[in-house]
């Protein structure tokens, strides 16, 4: 993570300070629902799969 932060600091001519402190600040802002995005993607896949299977049944 330090290497990525260093690369961004050089590209954008800025300074993050301690990247781990910055990461902690982001994570402490609000509680994270880490599976929310995964649940959303799973529901899209399921809906698409159901749509594809109904089209195959029609053939």
N, CA and C atoms as an extended XYZ file, in Angstrom:
177
Properties=species:S:1:pos:R:3:atomname:S:1:resname:S:1:resid:I:1 pbc="F F F"
N         0.835       -1.179        0.000 N   UNK     1
C         0.000        0.000        0.000 CA  UNK     1
C         0.886        1.250        0.000 C   UNK     1
N         2.001        1.169        0.688 N   UNK     2
C         2.898        2.324        0.720 CA  UNK     2
C         3.404        2.677       -0.670 C   UNK     2
N         3.695        1.683       -1.481 N   UNK     3
C         4.196        1.939       -2.827 CA  UNK     3
C         3.138        2.605       -3.694 C   UNK     3
N         1.902        2.178       -3.551 N   UNK     4
C         0.809        2.783       -4.314 CA  UNK     4
C         0.625        4.237       -3.881 C   UNK     4
N         0.639        4.464       -2.564 N   UNK     5
C         0.497        5.827       -2.055 CA  UNK     5
C         1.643        6.699       -2.541 C   UNK     5
N         2.852        6.169       -2.530 N   UNK     6
C         4.015        6.929       -2.991 CA  UNK     6
C         3.869        7.299       -4.464 C   UNK     6
N         3.382        6.349       -5.270 N   UNK     7
C         3.192        6.615       -6.698 CA  UNK     7
C         2.160        7.727       -6.909 C   UNK     7
N         1.054        7.691       -6.168 N   UNK     8
C         0.040        8.741       -6.289 CA  UNK     8
C         0.573       10.086       -5.809 C   UNK     8
N         1.367       10.065       -4.743 N   UNK     9
C         1.952       11.309       -4.268 CA  UNK     9
C         2.846       11.934       -5.332 C   UNK     9
N         3.604       11.119       -6.019 N   UNK    10
C         4.487       11.630       -7.069 CA  UNK    10
C         3.682       12.108       -8.284 C   UNK    10
N         2.647       11.345       -8.672 N   UNK    11
C         1.848       11.720       -9.846 CA  UNK    11
C         1.104       13.029       -9.635 C   UNK    11
N         0.506       13.193       -8.450 N   UNK    12
C        -0.346       14.348       -8.200 CA  UNK    12
C         0.316       15.420       -7.351 C   UNK    12
N         1.597       15.229       -7.050 N   UNK    13
C         2.371       16.201       -6.289 CA  UNK    13
C         1.652       16.590       -4.995 C   UNK    13
N         1.334       15.570       -4.190 N   UNK    14
C         0.676       15.795       -2.910 CA  UNK    14
C         1.348       14.916       -1.861 C   UNK    14
N         0.888       15.029       -0.620 N   UNK    15
C         1.452       14.238        0.459 CA  UNK    15
C         0.315       13.703        1.319 C   UNK    15
N         0.232       12.380        1.432 N   UNK    16
C        -0.802       11.751        2.248 CA  UNK    16
C        -0.408       11.663        3.717 C   UNK    16
N         0.864       11.779        4.014 N   UNK    17
C         1.325       11.523        5.375 CA  UNK    17
C         1.356       10.018        5.573 C   UNK    17
N         0.966        9.574        6.738 N   UNK    18
C         0.917        8.136        7.007 CA  UNK    18
C        -0.313        7.547        6.326 C   UNK    18
N        -0.093        6.712        5.344 N   UNK    19
C        -1.213        6.149        4.578 CA  UNK    19
C        -2.116        5.288        5.457 C   UNK    19
N        -1.536        4.640        6.464 N   UNK    20
C        -2.339        3.793        7.344 CA  UNK    20
C        -3.229        4.632        8.254 C   UNK    20
N        -2.760        5.801        8.660 N   UNK    21
C        -3.616        6.708        9.428 CA  UNK    21
C        -4.775        7.205        8.567 C   UNK    21
N        -4.502        7.505        7.317 N   UNK    22
C        -5.553        7.965        6.404 CA  UNK    22
C        -6.582        6.862        6.174 C   UNK    22
N        -6.097        5.634        6.027 N   UNK    23
C        -7.000        4.499        5.830 CA  UNK    23
C        -7.898        4.323        7.056 C   UNK    23
N        -7.333        4.441        8.233 N   UNK    24
C        -8.109        4.320        9.463 CA  UNK    24
C        -9.180        5.401        9.553 C   UNK    24
N        -8.856        6.615        9.123 N   UNK    25
C        -9.843        7.699        9.127 CA  UNK    25
C       -11.013        7.382        8.206 C   UNK    25
N       -10.718        6.829        7.040 N   UNK    26
C       -11.780        6.480        6.090 CA  UNK    26
C       -12.663        5.393        6.669 C   UNK    26
N       -12.057        4.362        7.256 N   UNK    27
C       -12.833        3.250        7.791 CA  UNK    27
C       -13.631        3.646        9.027 C   UNK    27
N       -13.173        4.634        9.767 N   UNK    28
C       -13.890        5.030       10.980 CA  UNK    28
C       -15.030        6.002       10.699 C   UNK    28
N       -15.154        6.496        9.471 N   UNK    29
C       -16.207        7.472        9.157 CA  UNK    29
C       -17.598        6.886        9.317 C   UNK    29
N       -17.771        5.693        8.844 N   UNK    30
C       -19.072        5.044        8.976 CA  UNK    30
C       -18.868        3.547        8.949 C   UNK    30
N       -19.843        2.836        9.448 N   UNK    31
C       -19.721        1.387        9.434 CA  UNK    31
C       -19.813        0.888        7.997 C   UNK    31
N       -19.041       -0.108        7.695 N   UNK    32
C       -18.991       -0.630        6.339 CA  UNK    32
C       -19.808       -1.900        6.228 C   UNK    32
N       -20.596       -1.960        5.207 N   UNK    33
C       -21.273       -3.199        4.878 CA  UNK    33
C       -20.504       -3.788        3.703 C   UNK    33
N       -19.495       -4.579        4.027 N   UNK    34
C       -18.579       -5.071        3.004 CA  UNK    34
C       -19.264       -5.991        2.004 C   UNK    34
N       -20.362       -6.598        2.386 N   UNK    35
C       -21.007       -7.539        1.475 CA  UNK    35
C       -22.127       -6.897        0.668 C   UNK    35
N       -22.415       -5.637        0.890 N   UNK    36
C       -23.518       -4.989        0.185 CA  UNK    36
C       -23.303       -5.022       -1.328 C   UNK    36
N       -22.104       -4.674       -1.762 N   UNK    37
C       -21.809       -4.687       -3.195 CA  UNK    37
C       -21.846       -6.106       -3.734 C   UNK    37
N       -21.321       -7.056       -2.980 N   UNK    38
C       -21.330       -8.450       -3.433 CA  UNK    38
C       -22.753       -8.992       -3.523 C   UNK    38
N       -23.593       -8.650       -2.546 N   UNK    39
C       -24.993       -9.075       -2.589 CA  UNK    39
C       -25.705       -8.486       -3.797 C   UNK    39
N       -25.409       -7.233       -4.107 N   UNK    40
C       -26.011       -6.589       -5.269 CA  UNK    40
C       -25.597       -7.299       -6.557 C   UNK    40
N       -24.308       -7.585       -6.687 N   UNK    41
C       -23.820       -8.272       -7.883 CA  UNK    41
C       -24.408       -9.675       -7.987 C   UNK    41
N       -24.516      -10.363       -6.871 N   UNK    42
C       -25.097      -11.708       -6.869 CA  UNK    42
C       -26.543      -11.668       -7.335 C   UNK    42
N       -27.309      -10.666       -6.878 N   UNK    43
C       -28.712      -10.573       -7.290 CA  UNK    43
C       -28.821      -10.275       -8.787 C   UNK    43
N       -27.897       -9.459       -9.321 N   UNK    44
C       -27.901       -9.204      -10.762 CA  UNK    44
C       -27.621      -10.478      -11.553 C   UNK    44
N       -26.675      -11.260      -11.090 N   UNK    45
C       -26.337      -12.513      -11.777 CA  UNK    45
C       -27.509      -13.468      -11.741 C   UNK    45
N       -28.162      -13.562      -10.602 N   UNK    46
C       -29.307      -14.466      -10.468 CA  UNK    46
C       -30.436      -14.032      -11.405 C   UNK    46
N       -30.718      -12.707      -11.442 N   UNK    47
C       -31.772      -12.221      -12.338 CA  UNK    47
C       -31.443      -12.488      -13.800 C   UNK    47
N       -30.188      -12.267      -14.154 N   UNK    48
C       -29.777      -12.504      -15.541 CA  UNK    48
C       -29.866      -13.985      -15.879 C   UNK    48
N       -29.460      -14.828      -14.937 N   UNK    49
C       -29.520      -16.270      -15.158 CA  UNK    49
C       -30.964      -16.728      -15.337 C   UNK    49
N       -31.861      -16.188      -14.536 N   UNK    50
C       -33.280      -16.543      -14.674 CA  UNK    50
C       -33.818      -16.090      -16.019 C   UNK    50
N       -33.402      -14.902      -16.466 N   UNK    51
C       -33.838      -14.398      -17.759 CA  UNK    51
C       -33.298      -15.253      -18.896 C   UNK    51
N       -32.041      -15.683      -18.803 N   UNK    52
C       -31.454      -16.521      -19.844 CA  UNK    52
C       -32.105      -17.903      -19.873 C   UNK    52
N       -32.435      -18.456      -18.719 N   UNK    53
C       -33.044      -19.781      -18.687 CA  UNK    53
C       -34.459      -19.745      -19.245 C   UNK    53
N       -35.186      -18.650      -19.046 N   UNK    54
C       -36.540      -18.547      -19.599 CA  UNK    54
C       -36.490      -18.406      -21.116 C   UNK    54
N       -35.457      -17.743      -21.627 N   UNK    55
C       -35.306      -17.634      -23.075 CA  UNK    55
C       -34.963      -18.986      -23.700 C   UNK    55
N       -34.176      -19.796      -22.983 N   UNK    56
C       -33.832      -21.117      -23.494 CA  UNK    56
C       -35.037      -22.034      -23.463 C   UNK    56
N       -35.923      -21.869      -22.490 N   UNK    57
C       -37.147      -22.677      -22.398 CA  UNK    57
C       -38.078      -22.384      -23.573 C   UNK    57
N       -38.055      -21.133      -24.071 N   UNK    58
C       -38.928      -20.750      -25.168 CA  UNK    58
C       -38.491      -21.391      -26.479 C   UNK    58
N       -37.203      -21.704      -26.609 N   UNK    59
C       -36.690      -22.275      -27.855 CA  UNK    59
C       -37.069      -23.677      -28.037 C   UNK    59
